[in-house]
Amino acid sequence: MTTDHEHITVYKGNIVDSPSMEELRTLENGYLVVNGDRVIGTYATLPEEYKGCAITDYGHRIILPGFVDLHFHAPQFANRGLGLDKELLPWLEEYTFPEESKFKDLSYAKEIYPQVVHALWKNGTTRSVIFGSVHKESTEFLLDLFIDAGLGAFVGKVNMDRNCPEFIVEDSDQSLSETLEIIEKYADQSDLVRPILTPRFVPVCSTPLMEKLGAFARDHSVFVQSHISENQGEVDWVKELHPDSLDYASIYHDYGLFGHQPTIMAHCVFNTEKEIELMAKSGVYAAHCPHANYNLASGIMPVRNFLNKGVSVGLGTDVGAGHQVSIPKVMTAAVQASKIKWLESGKTLDPLKLSEVFYMGTKGGGRFFGKVGSFEADYAFDALVVDDRELGTLNLTLKERLERYLYIGDDRHIEKRYVAGKEVPEPKKLPDL
C-alpha cells in the first residue's frame, strides 16, 4: 500500500468498530486514515506523515462500519407486514409465491426494485446478500441497480423446480441455463456486485437441479446461499423427501452446496449438533434472522451454541418475513431473542452482548465479502456517519451512544454512507416512467 498523499483522506470523529466478537473498540475525537478504498488505520493523534493530507472533520458524530445484511428477499419487499400471523409454509403459499410471480413482468421489477436498493442505502446497509426471484430479466435488472448505486451485494436468481405452485415452478433445464448465463454475464462486471447461486431450499429443488448447481459452484467458483431448518414443518418435510439422507445439512453437502464455496445458510433454528459441527468444519455462515423467526413462529436460533462450536454468524433482515430493513433493529432483536433462549436453556446459553451483535452486523457478516466491516488496516472503507444529537445528551461513553442509537435511532440519523472509499449518493427511489 502506497502512502501517496493524493489518494489519502483523513476522517476525524468518534470512531467505533468491533474487530472481534469480544471487543467493541472506541476512539473519541480520533483519526481514521484511508488510502483509496482501504483503511490504513485509526489513531488518537494524527501521525506526522499524514498531517498534510485532506481532513474531513465530522466533529461530535459517530463513524461506524457500514451494516451488512446476509439475508434479504428483494421480491418480497412489497409484502413486508403482510401475512405475518401465519407460519412459514402457509405464508409462502398464500403471500410469497404469488408476489414473487409478479416479477415475471420486468415492468413490475422496475417499479419495486429501485425501492429495495434505496431502502438498503437509507438504512445504512452497505453490503447485502440478496435473493431475487426465479426470473432472469428481473434478476439482471436488480444486479444492474446495485452496480449503478455503488452498494456491495451478492444477488442470486432463485432456483426451484418442484413442490411449488405451477405459476412459479421452473423447468429444470431452463433454470440451470439462465443461472449460468447470469454467472457468465456478471462474473467480472463489478468488484462490488456479484452473482450467487440460490437454490431456494431443499424441498423445492430436485436432485438433478442441486447436482448441477453444485457443479456450477465448483466450476465457476460461485458463492452459495440458501435456507436450512427454519421451521419444524419444513424439517419434517425434508425428511419425507430424503429419507435416506443423514440430515438436512448433509443433503446440501452431498451436492457441493455446503461450504465447498463460501456459503450462507439462513435461519438455523432446528439444526442438530452434527449439522452445526458440519457447518463449522465446512466454513458455512449462519444468517440469524430473529424478526422473521418471531413473525412466522419458527422459533429462536440458539446462536450461542453455534458460536461456541466455531460457526461464523451474521445477521439478516429476511425481508419480507422480516418486517424491517434495518440491521440495527436486527441487532437489538438478536439480543432480545438470546435472552429468551438463555431462559429456555436453563441459563446455559449465555445472552449475546452488544459487542457480539455489532460484530455480527458489521465484520461478522462482512467477512463473507472479504476484508469488510471493520476499521482495521487494509479493510475496505465502508462507513456510516451518524449524528445522534437528537437522541439525547452526548455526555455518554461512545459505547453507550452506540447502544442508544441501535435501540432508538433510525435512518434519519445517518448523514453519510461510504462503500469502498467512495461516498454513496442517494439512489433513485422511484423508476423513470
Coordinates of N, CA, C and O in Angstrom, one line a residue, residues 218-336:
R218 N -18.6 -25.3 -8.1 CA -17.2 -25.8 -8.2 C -16.5 -25.2 -9.5 O -15.4 -24.7 -9.4
D219 N -17.2 -25.3 -10.6 CA -16.5 -25.0 -11.9 C -16.3 -23.5 -12.1 O -15.4 -23.1 -12.8
H220 N -17.2 -22.7 -11.5 CA -17.2 -21.3 -11.7 C -16.8 -20.5 -10.4 O -16.9 -19.2 -10.5
S221 N -16.5 -21.2 -9.4 CA -16.1 -20.6 -8.1 C -17.2 -19.5 -7.7 O -16.9 -18.4 -7.3
V222 N -18.4 -20.0 -7.7 CA -19.5 -19.1 -7.3 C -20.0 -19.4 -5.9 O -20.1 -20.6 -5.5
F223 N -20.3 -18.3 -5.1 CA -20.7 -18.5 -3.8 C -22.2 -19.0 -3.8 O -22.9 -19.0 -4.8
V224 N -22.6 -19.5 -2.6 CA -23.9 -20.1 -2.5 C -24.7 -19.5 -1.3 O -24.1 -19.2 -0.2
Q225 N -26.1 -19.4 -1.5 CA -26.9 -19.1 -0.4 C -28.2 -19.9 -0.4 O -28.7 -20.3 -1.5
S226 N -28.7 -20.3 0.8 CA -30.0 -21.0 0.8 C -30.5 -20.9 2.2 O -30.1 -20.1 3.1
H227 N -31.5 -21.7 2.5 CA -32.2 -21.8 3.8 C -32.0 -23.2 4.4 O -31.9 -24.2 3.7
I228 N -32.0 -23.2 5.8 CA -32.0 -24.5 6.4 C -32.7 -24.4 7.8 O -32.5 -23.4 8.5
S229 N -33.5 -25.4 8.1 CA -34.0 -25.6 9.4 C -34.7 -24.4 10.0 O -34.5 -24.0 11.2
E230 N -35.5 -23.7 9.2 CA -36.2 -22.5 9.7 C -37.4 -22.9 10.5 O -37.7 -22.2 11.5
N231 N -38.1 -23.9 10.1 CA -39.4 -24.3 10.6 C -39.5 -25.8 10.8 O -39.0 -26.5 10.0
Q232 N -40.2 -26.2 11.9 CA -40.2 -27.7 12.2 C -40.9 -28.4 11.1 O -40.5 -29.5 10.7
G233 N -42.0 -27.8 10.5 CA -42.7 -28.5 9.4 C -41.8 -28.7 8.2 O -41.9 -29.7 7.5
E234 N -41.0 -27.7 7.9 CA -40.0 -27.7 6.8 C -39.0 -28.9 7.1 O -38.7 -29.6 6.1
V235 N -38.5 -29.0 8.3 CA -37.5 -30.0 8.6 C -38.1 -31.4 8.4 O -37.5 -32.3 7.8
D236 N -39.4 -31.6 8.9 CA -40.1 -32.8 8.7 C -40.3 -33.2 7.2 O -40.2 -34.3 6.8
W237 N -40.6 -32.1 6.4 CA -40.8 -32.3 5.0 C -39.6 -32.8 4.3 O -39.6 -33.7 3.5
V238 N -38.4 -32.2 4.7 CA -37.1 -32.6 4.1 C -36.9 -34.1 4.4 O -36.4 -34.9 3.6
K239 N -37.2 -34.5 5.6 CA -37.0 -36.0 6.0 C -37.9 -36.9 5.1 O -37.5 -38.0 4.7
E240 N -39.1 -36.4 4.8 CA -40.0 -37.2 4.0 C -39.5 -37.3 2.6 O -39.6 -38.4 1.9
L241 N -38.9 -36.2 2.1 CA -38.4 -36.2 0.7 C -37.1 -36.9 0.5 O -36.8 -37.4 -0.6
H242 N -36.3 -36.9 1.6 CA -35.0 -37.5 1.5 C -34.8 -38.5 2.7 O -33.9 -38.3 3.6
P243 N -35.5 -39.6 2.7 CA -35.5 -40.5 3.9 C -34.1 -41.2 4.1 O -33.8 -41.6 5.2
D244 N -33.4 -41.3 3.0 CA -32.1 -42.0 3.2 C -30.9 -41.0 3.5 O -29.8 -41.5 3.7
S245 N -31.2 -39.7 3.6 CA -30.1 -38.8 3.9 C -29.9 -38.7 5.4 O -30.9 -38.8 6.2
L246 N -28.7 -38.4 5.8 CA -28.4 -38.3 7.3 C -29.2 -37.2 7.9 O -29.8 -37.4 9.0
D247 N -29.2 -36.0 7.3 CA -29.9 -34.9 7.8 C -30.0 -33.8 6.8 O -29.5 -34.0 5.6
Y248 N -30.6 -32.7 7.1 CA -30.8 -31.6 6.1 C -29.5 -31.1 5.6 O -29.3 -30.9 4.4
A249 N -28.6 -30.8 6.5 CA -27.3 -30.2 6.0 C -26.5 -31.2 5.1 O -25.9 -30.7 4.1
S250 N -26.6 -32.4 5.4 CA -25.8 -33.4 4.5 C -26.4 -33.4 3.1 O -25.6 -33.8 2.2
I251 N -27.6 -33.1 2.9 CA -28.2 -33.1 1.5 C -27.4 -32.0 0.7 O -26.9 -32.2 -0.4
Y252 N -27.4 -30.8 1.3 CA -26.6 -29.7 0.6 C -25.2 -30.1 0.4 O -24.6 -29.9 -0.6
H253 N -24.6 -30.7 1.5 CA -23.2 -31.0 1.4 C -22.9 -32.1 0.3 O -21.9 -31.9 -0.4
D254 N -23.8 -33.1 0.2 CA -23.6 -34.1 -0.8 C -23.6 -33.6 -2.2 O -23.0 -34.2 -3.1
Y255 N -24.3 -32.4 -2.4 CA -24.4 -31.9 -3.7 C -23.4 -30.7 -4.0 O -23.5 -30.0 -5.0
G256 N -22.5 -30.5 -3.1 CA -21.5 -29.5 -3.3 C -22.0 -28.1 -3.0 O -21.4 -27.1 -3.5
L257 N -23.0 -28.0 -2.1 CA -23.6 -26.7 -1.9 C -23.5 -26.3 -0.4 O -24.4 -25.6 0.1
F258 N -22.5 -26.8 0.3 CA -22.4 -26.5 1.7 C -21.0 -26.3 2.1 O -20.3 -27.1 2.8
G259 N -20.4 -25.2 1.7 CA -19.1 -24.8 2.1 C -18.0 -25.2 1.1 O -16.8 -24.8 1.3
H260 N -18.4 -25.9 0.0 CA -17.4 -26.1 -1.0 C -16.9 -24.8 -1.6 O -15.8 -24.7 -2.1
Q261 N -17.8 -23.9 -1.7 CA -17.6 -22.5 -2.0 C -18.2 -21.7 -0.8 O -19.0 -22.2 -0.1
P262 N -17.7 -20.5 -0.5 CA -18.3 -19.7 0.6 C -19.9 -19.8 0.5 O -20.5 -19.5 -0.5
T263 N -20.5 -20.1 1.7 CA -21.9 -20.5 1.7 C -22.6 -19.8 2.9 O -22.0 -19.8 4.0
I264 N -23.8 -19.3 2.7 CA -24.6 -18.8 3.7 C -25.9 -19.7 3.8 O -26.6 -19.9 2.8
M265 N -26.2 -20.1 5.0 CA -27.5 -20.8 5.3 C -28.3 -19.9 6.3 O -27.8 -19.6 7.4
A266 N -29.5 -19.6 5.9 CA -30.3 -18.7 6.7 C -31.1 -19.5 7.7 O -31.6 -20.6 7.4
H267 N -31.3 -18.9 8.9 CA -32.2 -19.3 10.0 C -31.6 -20.3 11.0 O -31.4 -19.9 12.1
C268 N -31.4 -21.5 10.6 CA -30.6 -22.4 11.5 C -31.3 -22.5 12.9 O -30.6 -22.6 13.9
V269 N -32.6 -22.6 12.9 CA -33.3 -22.7 14.2 C -33.3 -24.1 14.8 O -33.2 -24.3 16.0
F270 N -33.4 -25.1 13.9 CA -33.5 -26.5 14.4 C -32.4 -27.4 14.0 O -32.5 -28.6 13.9
N271 N -31.2 -26.9 13.7 CA -30.1 -27.7 13.4 C -29.7 -28.7 14.5 O -29.7 -28.3 15.7
T272 N -29.3 -29.9 14.1 CA -28.8 -30.9 15.0 C -27.3 -30.5 15.4 O -26.7 -29.7 14.7
E273 N -26.8 -31.1 16.4 CA -25.4 -30.9 16.8 C -24.5 -31.3 15.7 O -23.5 -30.7 15.4
K274 N -24.8 -32.4 15.0 CA -23.9 -32.9 13.9 C -24.0 -31.9 12.7 O -22.9 -31.6 12.1
E275 N -25.1 -31.3 12.5 CA -25.2 -30.3 11.4 C -24.4 -29.0 11.8 O -23.7 -28.5 10.9
I276 N -24.4 -28.6 13.0 CA -23.7 -27.5 13.5 C -22.2 -27.8 13.3 O -21.4 -26.9 12.9
E277 N -21.8 -28.9 13.7 CA -20.4 -29.3 13.6 C -19.9 -29.3 12.1 O -18.8 -28.9 11.8
L278 N -20.8 -29.8 11.2 CA -20.5 -29.8 9.8 C -20.4 -28.4 9.2 O -19.5 -28.1 8.4
M279 N -21.3 -27.5 9.7 CA -21.2 -26.1 9.3 C -19.8 -25.5 9.7 O -19.2 -24.8 9.0
A280 N -19.4 -25.8 11.0 CA -18.1 -25.2 11.5 C -17.0 -25.8 10.6 O -16.1 -25.1 10.2
K281 N -17.0 -27.1 10.4 CA -15.9 -27.7 9.6 C -15.9 -27.2 8.2 O -14.8 -27.1 7.6
S282 N -17.1 -26.9 7.6 CA -17.1 -26.5 6.2 C -17.0 -25.0 6.0 O -17.0 -24.6 4.9
G283 N -17.0 -24.3 7.1 CA -16.9 -22.8 7.0 C -18.2 -22.2 6.5 O -18.2 -21.1 5.9
V284 N -19.3 -22.8 6.8 CA -20.6 -22.3 6.3 C -21.1 -21.2 7.3 O -21.0 -21.4 8.5
Y285 N -21.5 -20.1 6.8 CA -22.0 -19.0 7.6 C -23.5 -19.2 7.9 O -24.3 -19.8 7.1
A286 N -23.9 -18.8 9.1 CA -25.3 -18.8 9.5 C -25.8 -17.4 9.5 O -25.1 -16.5 10.1
A287 N -26.9 -17.2 8.9 CA -27.6 -15.8 8.9 C -28.7 -15.9 9.9 O -29.7 -16.6 9.7
H288 N -28.5 -15.2 11.0 CA -29.5 -15.1 12.1 C -30.6 -14.1 11.8 O -30.2 -12.9 11.5
C289 N -31.8 -14.5 11.7 CA -32.9 -13.6 11.3 C -34.0 -13.5 12.3 O -35.1 -14.1 12.1
P290 N -33.8 -12.9 13.5 CA -34.8 -13.0 14.6 C -36.1 -12.5 14.3 O -37.1 -13.0 14.7
H291 N -36.2 -11.3 13.6 CA -37.5 -10.8 13.3 C -38.4 -11.8 12.5 O -39.6 -12.0 12.8
A292 N -37.8 -12.4 11.5 CA -38.6 -13.3 10.7 C -39.0 -14.6 11.5 O -40.1 -15.1 11.3
N293 N -38.1 -15.0 12.3 CA -38.4 -16.2 13.1 C -39.5 -16.0 14.1 O -40.3 -16.8 14.4
Y294 N -39.5 -14.8 14.7 CA -40.6 -14.4 15.5 C -41.9 -14.3 14.7 O -43.0 -14.8 15.1
N295 N -41.9 -13.6 13.6 CA -43.1 -13.3 12.8 C -43.8 -14.5 12.3 O -45.0 -14.6 12.2
L296 N -43.0 -15.6 11.9 CA -43.6 -16.8 11.4 C -43.6 -17.9 12.4 O -43.8 -19.1 12.0
A297 N -43.4 -17.6 13.7 CA -43.5 -18.6 14.8 C -42.5 -19.7 14.5 O -42.9 -20.9 14.8
S298 N -41.4 -19.5 14.0 CA -40.4 -20.5 13.7 C -39.7 -21.0 14.9 O -39.3 -22.2 15.1
G299 N -39.3 -20.1 15.8 CA -38.5 -20.4 17.0 C -37.3 -19.5 17.1 O -37.3 -18.4 16.4
I300 N -36.4 -19.8 17.9 CA -35.3 -18.9 18.2 C -34.0 -19.7 17.9 O -33.7 -20.8 18.5
M301 N -33.2 -19.2 17.0 CA -31.9 -19.8 16.8 C -31.0 -19.8 18.0 O -30.8 -18.7 18.7
P302 N -30.4 -20.9 18.5 CA -29.5 -20.9 19.6 C -28.1 -20.4 19.2 O -27.2 -21.2 19.1
V303 N -28.0 -19.1 19.0 CA -26.8 -18.5 18.5 C -25.6 -18.9 19.3 O -24.5 -19.2 18.7
R304 N -25.7 -18.8 20.6 CA -24.6 -19.1 21.4 C -24.0 -20.5 21.2 O -22.8 -20.7 21.1
N305 N -24.8 -21.5 20.9 CA -24.4 -22.8 20.6 C -23.6 -22.8 19.3 O -22.5 -23.5 19.3
F306 N -24.0 -22.1 18.3 CA -23.3 -22.0 17.1 C -21.9 -21.3 17.3 O -20.9 -21.8 16.8
L307 N -21.9 -20.2 18.0 CA -20.7 -19.5 18.3 C -19.7 -20.4 19.1 O -18.5 -20.4 18.8
N308 N -20.2 -21.1 20.1 CA -19.4 -22.0 20.9 C -18.7 -23.1 20.0 O -17.6 -23.5 20.4
K309 N -19.3 -23.4 18.9 CA -18.8 -24.5 18.1 C -18.0 -24.0 16.9 O -17.6 -24.7 16.0
G310 N -17.8 -22.6 16.8 CA -17.0 -22.1 15.8 C -17.6 -21.7 14.5 O -16.9 -21.5 13.5
V311 N -19.0 -21.6 14.5 CA -19.7 -21.2 13.3 C -19.7 -19.7 13.1 O -19.9 -19.0 14.1
S312 N -19.4 -19.2 11.9 CA -19.5 -17.8 11.7 C -21.0 -17.4 11.6 O -21.7 -17.9 10.7
V313 N -21.4 -16.4 12.4 CA -22.8 -16.0 12.4 C -22.9 -14.5 12.0 O -22.2 -13.7 12.6
G314 N -23.7 -14.2 11.0 CA -24.0 -12.8 10.7 C -25.5 -12.6 10.9 O -26.2 -13.5 11.4
L315 N -26.0 -11.5 10.5 CA -27.4 -11.1 10.7 C -28.1 -10.9 9.3 O -27.5 -10.5 8.4
G316 N -29.4 -11.2 9.4 CA -30.2 -10.9 8.2 C -31.5 -10.3 8.6 O -32.1 -10.7 9.6
T317 N -32.0 -9.4 7.7 CA -33.4 -8.8 8.0 C -34.4 -9.8 7.5 O -35.5 -9.8 8.0
D318 N -34.1 -10.7 6.5 CA -35.0 -11.6 5.9 C -36.3 -10.9 5.5 O -37.4 -11.4 5.7
V319 N -36.2 -9.7 4.9 CA -37.3 -9.1 4.2 C -37.8 -10.1 3.2 O -37.0 -10.7 2.4
G320 N -39.2 -10.4 3.1 CA -40.3 -9.8 3.8 C -40.8 -10.6 5.0 O -41.8 -10.1 5.6
A321 N -40.3 -11.8 5.3 CA -40.8 -12.4 6.6 C -40.3 -11.5 7.7 O -41.0 -11.3 8.8
G322 N -39.2 -10.8 7.6 CA -38.8 -9.8 8.5 C -39.4 -8.5 8.0 O -39.4 -8.2 6.8
H323 N -39.9 -7.7 8.9 CA -40.7 -6.5 8.5 C -39.9 -5.2 8.5 O -40.4 -4.2 8.1
Q324 N -38.6 -5.3 8.9 CA -37.8 -4.0 8.8 C -36.5 -4.3 8.0 O -35.9 -5.4 8.0
V325 N -36.1 -3.2 7.4 CA -34.8 -3.3 6.6 C -33.6 -3.0 7.4 O -32.5 -3.2 7.0
S326 N -33.8 -2.5 8.6 CA -32.7 -2.0 9.5 C -31.9 -3.1 10.2 O -32.5 -3.9 11.0
I327 N -30.6 -3.2 9.9 CA -29.8 -4.1 10.6 C -29.6 -3.7 12.1 O -29.6 -4.6 13.0
P328 N -29.6 -2.5 12.5 CA -29.5 -2.1 13.9 C -30.7 -2.7 14.7 O -30.6 -3.2 15.8
K329 N -31.9 -2.8 14.1 CA -33.1 -3.3 14.7 C -33.0 -4.9 14.8 O -33.5 -5.5 15.8
V330 N -32.3 -5.5 13.8 CA -32.0 -6.9 13.9 C -31.0 -7.2 15.0 O -31.1 -8.2 15.8
M331 N -30.0 -6.3 15.2 CA -29.0 -6.4 16.3 C -29.7 -6.5 17.6 O -29.5 -7.4 18.5
T332 N -30.6 -5.5 17.9 CA -31.3 -5.4 19.2 C -32.2 -6.6 19.3 O -32.4 -7.2 20.4
A333 N -32.9 -7.0 18.2 CA -33.8 -8.2 18.3 C -33.0 -9.5 18.6 O -33.5 -10.4 19.3
A334 N -31.7 -9.5 18.1 CA -30.9 -10.7 18.4 C -30.5 -10.8 19.9 O -30.5 -11.9 20.4
V335 N -30.3 -9.6 20.5 CA -30.0 -9.6 21.9 C -31.3 -10.1 22.7 O -31.2 -11.0 23.6
Q336 N -32.4 -9.6 22.3 CA -33.7 -10.0 23.0 C -33.9 -11.5 22.8 O -34.3 -12.2 23.8

